Amino acid sequence: MKIIDIRTCRTSVPLKKPFKTALRTVFDATSLIVIITYDQDEKSFGEAVPTTVITGETLESIDYAICEVIKPILLGTSLIHYEQIFSAIDRVLIGNTSAKAAIDMAIYDGLAKQARLPLYQYLGGYRNEIETDFTVSVNRPLEMAEDAMQYVTEGFRTLKIKVGKDDIDTDIQRIKRIREKVGPNIRIRLDANQGWTWKEAIVAIRKMESMNIELVEQPVHKEDIEGLRRVTEATDTLIMADESIFRSDDAIKVLEARSCDLINLKLMKSGGIKEALKINRLAEAYGVKCMVGSMIETKLGITAAAHLAASQPNITRYDFDAPLMLTDDLIEGGIIYEGKDISFPLHHGLGIKGVKGV
Ligand code: MG
């Protein structure tokens, strides 16, 4: 299949409830949708979201990177040479991982369509069902306990609790209230989004260990690989690297230093599926399991992430609640949610049929 056109369009959907972390508060899911058209009357889809505080990109920078830098290189190229396509993009564009992710997922969508397989089967097909957690935004402890209980009532069995804002005593209170409210059988994972120093992290995590915490994501600043190692070494709880690892060179540093027990892969950080697969392989070699998560993306980006996640045995955790936080679903086709359970219709590629209003 030969690429004959690439176009982008912007979408925005309000969230049901503001999404709050130690780094930011989000009210709307704003995305750039990419549609690649091929000569054989075929289309493929990708999505990028501007998470400026994490990747440094804006909607405008993503649009520019795709339309002005990547598009001229890709027009007229064939998917048969897809490794050449990825190399050519990396030669002309440094960083810009979300812009690259949108193009990468659209190319993988095209490759799987060409192979006449659902993407997760094209990539390895390890599972055909996965279960997502649900995120509790960082707020006052009692409000968080109420939110947590609501999600448990809706059927979620794993909660991802945002902490790392205010002081560690407040964070300990947050988890205490939530654990009291939801009982002992709900899995609780934390995400501090770089909000603690390594000393604070060790103190806080040790105090919370009696509350049965599954894992803690990114306790310390993303550059503090030594601090991350100290936290991993000094606590019994599993420590997951998120913002510290964008691409495989970051993964090598963190894995070599034995700074984490787990890695959170996100397409918007890695620049897409190709690089996420590479990080996952590195992690697997070090005996480190991966989760796949996302930014605040629509069902399009999450469909690509979920296909990746289902394809690999070393990817064992799934954080795909973002589409469930939106007031409207603009994406026709893709993965199917039944509460916490995600399944994959046997359509070729990502199975995206279209985007409302586009
Ligand atoms: Mg995280």
Tab-separated table of C-alpha atoms and ligand atoms in Angstrom:
chain	number	residue	atom	x	y	z
A	1	MET	CA	0.000	0.000	0.000
A	2	LYS	CA	1.351	3.392	-1.005
A	3	ILE	CA	0.690	6.537	1.063
A	4	ILE	CA	-1.096	9.163	-1.074
A	5	ASP	CA	-2.371	11.593	1.556
A	6	ILE	CA	-2.022	12.474	5.250
A	7	ARG	CA	-4.415	14.830	6.959
A	8	THR	CA	-4.989	15.935	10.527
A	9	CYS	CA	-7.986	17.246	12.416
A	10	ARG	CA	-8.428	18.538	15.941
A	11	THR	CA	-11.021	17.241	18.391
A	12	SER	CA	-11.936	18.201	21.936
A	13	VAL	CA	-14.276	16.458	24.367
A	14	PRO	CA	-14.996	17.606	27.954
A	15	LEU	CA	-14.156	15.171	30.772
A	16	LYS	CA	-16.903	13.954	33.124
A	17	LYS	CA	-14.781	15.114	36.087
A	18	PRO	CA	-11.508	17.117	36.005
A	19	PHE	CA	-8.452	14.833	35.883
A	20	LYS	CA	-6.002	15.957	38.589
A	21	THR	CA	-2.447	14.782	39.192
A	22	ALA	CA	0.592	16.230	40.968
A	23	LEU	CA	1.562	17.761	37.611
A	24	ARG	CA	-1.663	19.124	36.120
A	25	THR	CA	-5.442	19.478	36.032
A	26	VAL	CA	-7.236	18.619	32.783
A	27	PHE	CA	-10.832	19.556	31.878
A	28	ASP	CA	-10.997	18.480	28.224
A	29	ALA	CA	-9.472	15.720	26.123
A	30	THR	CA	-7.877	17.570	23.225
A	31	SER	CA	-6.484	15.492	20.377
A	32	LEU	CA	-5.031	15.601	16.943
A	33	ILE	CA	-6.399	12.798	14.763
A	34	VAL	CA	-4.269	11.635	11.829
A	35	ILE	CA	-5.760	9.940	8.786
A	36	ILE	CA	-3.450	8.324	6.242
A	37	THR	CA	-4.943	7.503	2.829
A	38	TYR	CA	-3.428	4.758	0.635
A	39	ASP	CA	-3.653	4.102	-3.064
A	40	GLN	CA	-5.821	0.981	-2.656
A	41	ASP	CA	-8.762	2.990	-1.293
A	42	GLU	CA	-7.656	2.157	2.274
A	43	LYS	CA	-7.280	4.461	5.270
A	44	SER	CA	-5.510	4.152	8.593
A	45	PHE	CA	-5.778	6.198	11.786
A	46	GLY	CA	-3.607	7.639	14.553
A	47	GLU	CA	-3.935	10.077	17.442
A	48	ALA	CA	-1.657	12.433	19.354
A	49	VAL	CA	-2.471	14.419	22.469
A	50	PRO	CA	-0.573	17.479	23.728
A	51	THR	CA	0.668	16.623	27.236
A	52	THR	CA	2.928	19.677	27.412
A	53	VAL	CA	4.069	19.130	31.008
A	54	ILE	CA	5.321	15.635	30.139
A	55	THR	CA	6.382	15.577	26.471
A	56	GLY	CA	6.805	19.327	25.872
A	57	GLU	CA	4.458	19.269	22.881
A	58	THR	CA	1.452	21.460	22.095
A	59	LEU	CA	-1.391	20.816	19.670
A	60	GLU	CA	0.240	23.323	17.307
A	61	SER	CA	3.698	21.731	17.547
A	62	ILE	CA	2.229	18.275	16.900
A	63	ASP	CA	0.260	19.507	13.889
A	64	TYR	CA	3.356	21.264	12.503
A	65	ALA	CA	5.575	18.203	13.012
A	66	ILE	CA	3.099	15.939	11.227
A	67	CYS	CA	2.009	18.206	8.362
A	68	GLU	CA	5.216	20.147	7.667
A	69	VAL	CA	8.000	17.719	8.659
A	70	ILE	CA	6.711	14.137	8.447
A	71	LYS	CA	4.097	14.345	5.679
A	72	PRO	CA	6.480	15.447	2.878
A	73	ILE	CA	8.732	12.452	3.634
A	74	LEU	CA	5.919	9.916	3.698
A	75	LEU	CA	3.922	10.887	0.613
A	76	GLY	CA	4.480	8.306	-2.139
A	77	THR	CA	6.238	5.774	0.109
A	78	SER	CA	5.116	2.169	0.376
A	79	LEU	CA	4.395	0.314	3.620
A	80	ILE	CA	6.564	-2.539	2.328
A	81	HIS	CA	9.522	-0.357	3.360
A	82	TYR	CA	8.121	0.617	6.736
A	83	GLU	CA	11.468	0.429	8.547
A	84	GLN	CA	12.766	2.995	6.052
A	85	ILE	CA	9.797	5.206	6.922
A	86	PHE	CA	10.563	5.085	10.663
A	87	SER	CA	14.289	5.727	10.085
A	88	ALA	CA	13.540	8.675	7.797
A	89	ILE	CA	11.263	10.265	10.417
A	90	ASP	CA	13.895	9.825	13.158
A	91	ARG	CA	16.529	11.443	10.932
A	92	VAL	CA	14.558	14.680	10.458
A	93	LEU	CA	12.677	14.980	13.753
A	94	ILE	CA	14.143	14.835	17.264
A	95	GLY	CA	11.780	14.432	20.238
A	96	ASN	CA	8.155	15.215	19.317
A	97	THR	CA	7.191	11.790	20.625
A	98	SER	CA	3.421	12.300	20.488
A	99	ALA	CA	3.511	13.496	16.871
A	100	LYS	CA	5.619	10.436	16.030
A	101	ALA	CA	3.244	8.188	17.983
A	102	ALA	CA	0.247	9.294	15.912
A	103	ILE	CA	2.063	8.491	12.662
A	104	ASP	CA	3.510	5.252	14.057
A	105	MET	CA	0.110	3.908	15.148
A	106	ALA	CA	-1.428	4.848	11.792
A	107	ILE	CA	1.379	2.995	10.000
A	108	TYR	CA	0.917	-0.083	12.216
A	109	ASP	CA	-2.837	0.132	11.552
A	110	GLY	CA	-1.986	0.113	7.827
A	111	LEU	CA	0.497	-2.768	8.163
A	112	ALA	CA	-2.002	-4.951	10.019
A	113	LYS	CA	-4.701	-4.107	7.456
A	114	GLN	CA	-2.284	-5.093	4.708
A	115	ALA	CA	-1.676	-8.389	6.551
A	116	ARG	CA	-5.476	-8.751	7.016
A	117	LEU	CA	-5.118	-9.228	10.786
A	118	PRO	CA	-6.236	-7.343	13.897
A	119	LEU	CA	-3.202	-5.359	15.077
A	120	TYR	CA	-2.770	-7.335	18.309
A	121	GLN	CA	-2.520	-10.541	16.259
A	122	TYR	CA	-0.121	-8.938	13.786
A	123	LEU	CA	2.115	-7.985	16.747
A	124	GLY	CA	2.035	-11.369	18.463
A	125	GLY	CA	-1.513	-12.033	19.617
A	126	TYR	CA	-0.730	-13.147	23.169
A	127	ARG	CA	-4.118	-12.268	24.751
A	128	ASN	CA	-7.526	-11.312	23.420
A	129	GLU	CA	-8.989	-9.765	26.563
A	130	ILE	CA	-7.555	-7.338	29.090
A	131	GLU	CA	-8.839	-5.516	32.168
A	132	THR	CA	-8.277	-1.831	32.905
A	133	ASP	CA	-7.852	-0.073	36.206
A	134	PHE	CA	-9.585	3.238	36.962
A	135	THR	CA	-7.829	6.403	38.124
A	136	VAL	CA	-8.810	8.409	41.207
A	137	SER	CA	-7.741	12.037	40.759
A	138	VAL	CA	-5.858	13.732	43.582
A	139	ASN	CA	-8.277	15.701	45.771
A	140	ARG	CA	-9.104	15.913	49.469
A	141	PRO	CA	-8.884	12.468	51.152
A	142	LEU	CA	-12.635	12.104	51.785
A	143	GLU	CA	-13.581	13.123	48.255
A	144	MET	CA	-11.069	10.601	46.905
A	145	ALA	CA	-12.554	7.855	49.093
A	146	GLU	CA	-16.033	8.661	47.731
A	147	ASP	CA	-14.741	8.627	44.145
A	148	ALA	CA	-12.894	5.350	44.758
A	149	MET	CA	-16.050	3.723	46.123
A	150	GLN	CA	-18.048	4.919	43.126
A	151	TYR	CA	-15.595	3.263	40.714
A	152	VAL	CA	-15.654	0.044	42.762
A	153	THR	CA	-19.468	0.096	42.607
A	154	GLU	CA	-19.148	0.435	38.818
A	155	GLY	CA	-17.167	-2.828	38.798
A	156	PHE	CA	-13.507	-1.785	38.735
A	157	ARG	CA	-11.232	-4.078	40.777
A	158	THR	CA	-8.021	-2.070	40.463
A	159	LEU	CA	-7.745	1.616	41.369
A	160	LYS	CA	-4.862	3.882	40.443
A	161	ILE	CA	-4.630	6.603	43.058
A	162	LYS	CA	-2.976	9.907	42.206
A	163	VAL	CA	-0.779	11.230	45.025
A	164	GLY	CA	2.356	13.390	45.321
A	165	LYS	CA	0.513	16.654	45.833
A	166	ASP	CA	0.638	18.602	49.139
A	167	ASP	CA	2.614	16.733	51.856
A	168	ILE	CA	3.172	13.028	52.463
A	169	ASP	CA	0.950	12.987	55.566
A	170	THR	CA	-1.984	14.051	53.373
A	171	ASP	CA	-1.054	11.320	50.879
A	172	ILE	CA	-1.009	8.729	53.664
A	173	GLN	CA	-4.444	9.974	54.782
A	174	ARG	CA	-5.703	9.666	51.208
A	175	ILE	CA	-4.732	6.001	50.985
A	176	LYS	CA	-5.957	5.232	54.501
A	177	ARG	CA	-9.421	6.681	53.743
A	178	ILE	CA	-9.626	4.903	50.403
A	179	ARG	CA	-8.551	1.516	51.821
A	180	GLU	CA	-11.070	1.843	54.671
A	181	LYS	CA	-13.821	2.674	52.194
A	182	VAL	CA	-13.199	0.060	49.470
A	183	GLY	CA	-12.163	-2.819	51.749
A	184	PRO	CA	-9.275	-5.286	51.457
A	185	ASN	CA	-10.119	-6.938	48.118
A	186	ILE	CA	-9.592	-4.009	45.756
A	187	ARG	CA	-6.116	-3.675	44.236
A	188	ILE	CA	-4.629	-0.233	44.926
A	189	ARG	CA	-1.746	1.190	42.924
A	190	LEU	CA	-0.353	4.712	43.432
A	191	ASP	CA	1.033	7.280	41.042
A	192	ALA	CA	3.020	10.150	42.573
A	193	ASN	CA	3.852	11.736	39.185
A	194	GLN	CA	7.345	12.768	40.419
A	195	GLY	CA	5.817	14.534	43.445
A	196	TRP	CA	8.108	13.229	46.197
A	197	THR	CA	11.806	13.447	46.990
A	198	TRP	CA	13.424	10.038	47.395
A	199	LYS	CA	13.453	10.457	51.177
A	200	GLU	CA	9.788	11.432	51.280
A	201	ALA	CA	8.985	8.502	49.019
A	202	ILE	CA	10.727	5.993	51.295
A	203	VAL	CA	8.990	7.358	54.405
A	204	ALA	CA	5.559	7.529	52.730
A	205	ILE	CA	5.735	4.106	51.066
A	206	ARG	CA	6.984	2.377	54.230
A	207	LYS	CA	4.078	3.876	56.177
A	208	MET	CA	1.605	2.752	53.516
A	209	GLU	CA	2.929	-0.793	53.134
A	210	SER	CA	0.525	-2.119	55.782
A	211	MET	CA	-2.350	-0.856	53.582
A	212	ASN	CA	-1.505	-3.368	50.853
A	213	ILE	CA	-0.239	-1.269	47.947
A	214	GLU	CA	0.399	-3.123	44.685
A	215	LEU	CA	2.901	-0.656	43.218
A	216	VAL	CA	3.984	2.978	43.187
A	217	GLU	CA	4.509	4.805	39.902
A	218	GLN	CA	7.173	7.454	39.444
A	219	PRO	CA	7.704	8.502	43.084
A	220	VAL	CA	10.557	10.922	42.293
A	221	HIS	CA	11.592	13.459	39.666
A	222	LYS	CA	12.042	11.889	36.240
A	223	GLU	CA	15.764	12.741	36.074
A	224	ASP	CA	16.500	11.283	39.524
A	225	ILE	CA	17.404	7.736	38.494
A	226	GLU	CA	19.612	7.326	41.591
A	227	GLY	CA	16.732	8.471	43.851
A	228	LEU	CA	14.433	6.024	42.077
A	229	ARG	CA	16.951	3.256	42.752
A	230	ARG	CA	17.106	4.148	46.450
A	231	VAL	CA	13.309	3.998	46.721
A	232	THR	CA	13.209	0.659	44.893
A	233	GLU	CA	15.893	-0.744	47.171
A	234	ALA	CA	14.515	0.589	50.451
A	235	THR	CA	10.878	-0.498	50.101
A	236	ASP	CA	9.075	-3.811	49.634
A	237	THR	CA	6.478	-2.273	47.305
A	238	LEU	CA	7.028	-2.599	43.556
A	239	ILE	CA	8.281	0.664	42.034
A	240	MET	CA	7.324	1.567	38.468
A	241	ALA	CA	9.167	4.008	36.219
A	242	ASP	CA	6.920	6.196	34.080
A	243	GLU	CA	8.127	9.726	33.218
A	244	SER	CA	11.770	8.564	33.639
A	245	ILE	CA	11.473	6.386	30.528
A	246	PHE	CA	10.480	7.802	27.163
A	247	ARG	CA	12.603	5.813	24.742
A	248	SER	CA	14.874	2.767	24.809
A	249	ASP	CA	18.029	4.729	25.741
A	250	ASP	CA	16.235	5.918	28.908
A	251	ALA	CA	15.135	2.342	29.579
A	252	ILE	CA	18.716	1.074	29.302
A	253	LYS	CA	19.893	3.604	31.937
A	254	VAL	CA	17.076	2.797	34.367
A	255	LEU	CA	17.331	-0.970	33.868
A	256	GLU	CA	21.136	-0.994	34.142
A	257	ALA	CA	20.910	0.952	37.432
A	258	ARG	CA	18.233	-1.499	38.685
A	259	SER	CA	16.197	1.602	39.523
A	260	CYS	CA	12.730	0.127	39.038
A	261	ASP	CA	10.738	-3.106	39.312
A	262	LEU	CA	8.253	-2.238	36.553
A	263	ILE	CA	7.932	0.092	33.551
A	264	ASN	CA	4.900	2.059	32.348
A	265	LEU	CA	4.923	2.252	28.543
A	266	LYS	CA	2.957	5.011	26.818
A	267	LEU	CA	2.867	5.551	23.085
A	268	MET	CA	2.938	9.352	23.544
A	269	LYS	CA	6.299	9.017	25.365
A	270	SER	CA	7.960	6.330	23.242
A	271	GLY	CA	6.931	7.815	19.912
A	272	GLY	CA	4.759	4.826	19.131
A	273	ILE	CA	4.486	1.059	19.024
A	274	LYS	CA	7.862	0.322	17.411
A	275	GLU	CA	9.861	1.937	20.224
A	276	ALA	CA	7.493	0.637	22.941
A	277	LEU	CA	8.118	-2.910	21.688
A	278	LYS	CA	11.857	-2.277	21.913
A	279	ILE	CA	11.590	-1.033	25.524
A	280	ASN	CA	9.399	-4.008	26.410
A	281	ARG	CA	12.012	-6.418	24.997
A	282	LEU	CA	14.768	-4.703	27.015
A	283	ALA	CA	12.625	-4.852	30.156
A	284	GLU	CA	11.879	-8.530	29.547
A	285	ALA	CA	15.614	-9.260	29.360
A	286	TYR	CA	16.023	-7.684	32.810
A	287	GLY	CA	13.049	-9.546	34.262
A	288	VAL	CA	11.013	-6.341	34.468
A	289	LYS	CA	7.306	-6.513	33.562
A	290	CYS	CA	5.558	-3.650	31.791
A	291	MET	CA	2.238	-1.884	32.044
A	292	VAL	CA	0.782	0.038	29.131
A	293	GLY	CA	-0.881	3.308	30.060
A	294	SER	CA	-1.872	6.456	28.236
A	295	MET	CA	-2.303	10.188	28.435
A	296	ILE	CA	-5.825	11.646	28.274
A	297	GLU	CA	-6.552	10.114	24.873
A	298	THR	CA	-9.720	9.116	23.051
A	299	LYS	CA	-10.592	5.522	22.252
A	300	LEU	CA	-8.454	5.807	19.097
A	301	GLY	CA	-5.101	6.159	20.857
A	302	ILE	CA	-6.171	3.685	23.519
A	303	THR	CA	-7.157	1.150	20.869
A	304	ALA	CA	-3.594	1.250	19.527
A	305	ALA	CA	-2.150	1.003	23.054
A	306	ALA	CA	-4.474	-1.875	23.951
A	307	HIS	CA	-3.535	-3.829	20.806
A	308	LEU	CA	0.134	-3.436	21.742
A	309	ALA	CA	-0.564	-4.436	25.355
A	310	ALA	CA	-2.506	-7.572	24.403
A	311	SER	CA	0.147	-8.748	21.966
A	312	GLN	CA	3.026	-9.308	24.422
A	313	PRO	CA	3.404	-11.765	27.341
A	314	ASN	CA	5.672	-9.358	29.266
A	315	ILE	CA	2.945	-6.671	29.352
A	316	THR	CA	0.828	-7.638	32.326
A	317	ARG	CA	-0.888	-4.458	33.548
A	318	TYR	CA	-3.289	-2.120	31.755
A	319	ASP	CA	-4.236	1.490	32.470
A	320	PHE	CA	-6.796	2.287	29.787
A	321	ASP	CA	-9.478	4.272	31.580
A	322	ALA	CA	-9.059	7.547	29.646
A	323	PRO	CA	-11.915	6.981	27.144
A	324	LEU	CA	-14.235	6.164	30.057
A	325	MET	CA	-13.593	9.643	31.504
A	326	LEU	CA	-14.915	11.444	28.405
A	327	THR	CA	-18.459	12.809	28.072
A	328	ASP	CA	-18.662	11.654	24.440
A	329	ASP	CA	-17.090	8.908	22.325
A	330	LEU	CA	-16.190	10.330	18.920
A	331	ILE	CA	-14.522	7.130	17.729
A	332	GLU	CA	-16.505	4.627	15.678
A	333	GLY	CA	-15.041	1.108	15.956
A	334	GLY	CA	-11.928	0.104	17.879
A	335	ILE	CA	-11.774	-1.824	21.141
A	336	ILE	CA	-14.947	-2.675	23.052
A	337	TYR	CA	-15.412	-1.804	26.730
A	338	GLU	CA	-17.715	-3.743	28.993
A	339	GLY	CA	-17.045	-1.944	32.259
A	340	LYS	CA	-13.437	-2.807	33.147
A	341	ASP	CA	-13.148	-5.505	30.443
A	342	ILE	CA	-11.681	-4.706	27.045
A	343	SER	CA	-12.074	-6.968	24.017
A	344	PHE	CA	-10.856	-6.836	20.439
A	345	PRO	CA	-13.280	-7.250	17.545
A	346	LEU	CA	-11.686	-9.285	14.746
A	347	HIS	CA	-11.434	-6.375	12.315
A	348	HIS	CA	-8.218	-5.763	10.425
A	349	GLY	CA	-5.769	-3.245	11.933
A	350	LEU	CA	-7.200	-1.095	14.732
A	351	GLY	CA	-10.745	-1.590	13.434
A	352	ILE	CA	-11.445	2.156	13.466
A	353	LYS	CA	-14.414	2.918	11.202
A	354	GLY	CA	-14.337	6.683	11.494
A	355	VAL	CA	-14.276	9.721	13.747
A	356	LYS	CA	-17.519	11.623	14.349
A	357	GLY	CA	-17.549	15.060	12.771
A	358	VAL	CA	-14.402	14.396	10.713
B	1	MG	MG	2.131	7.717	35.665
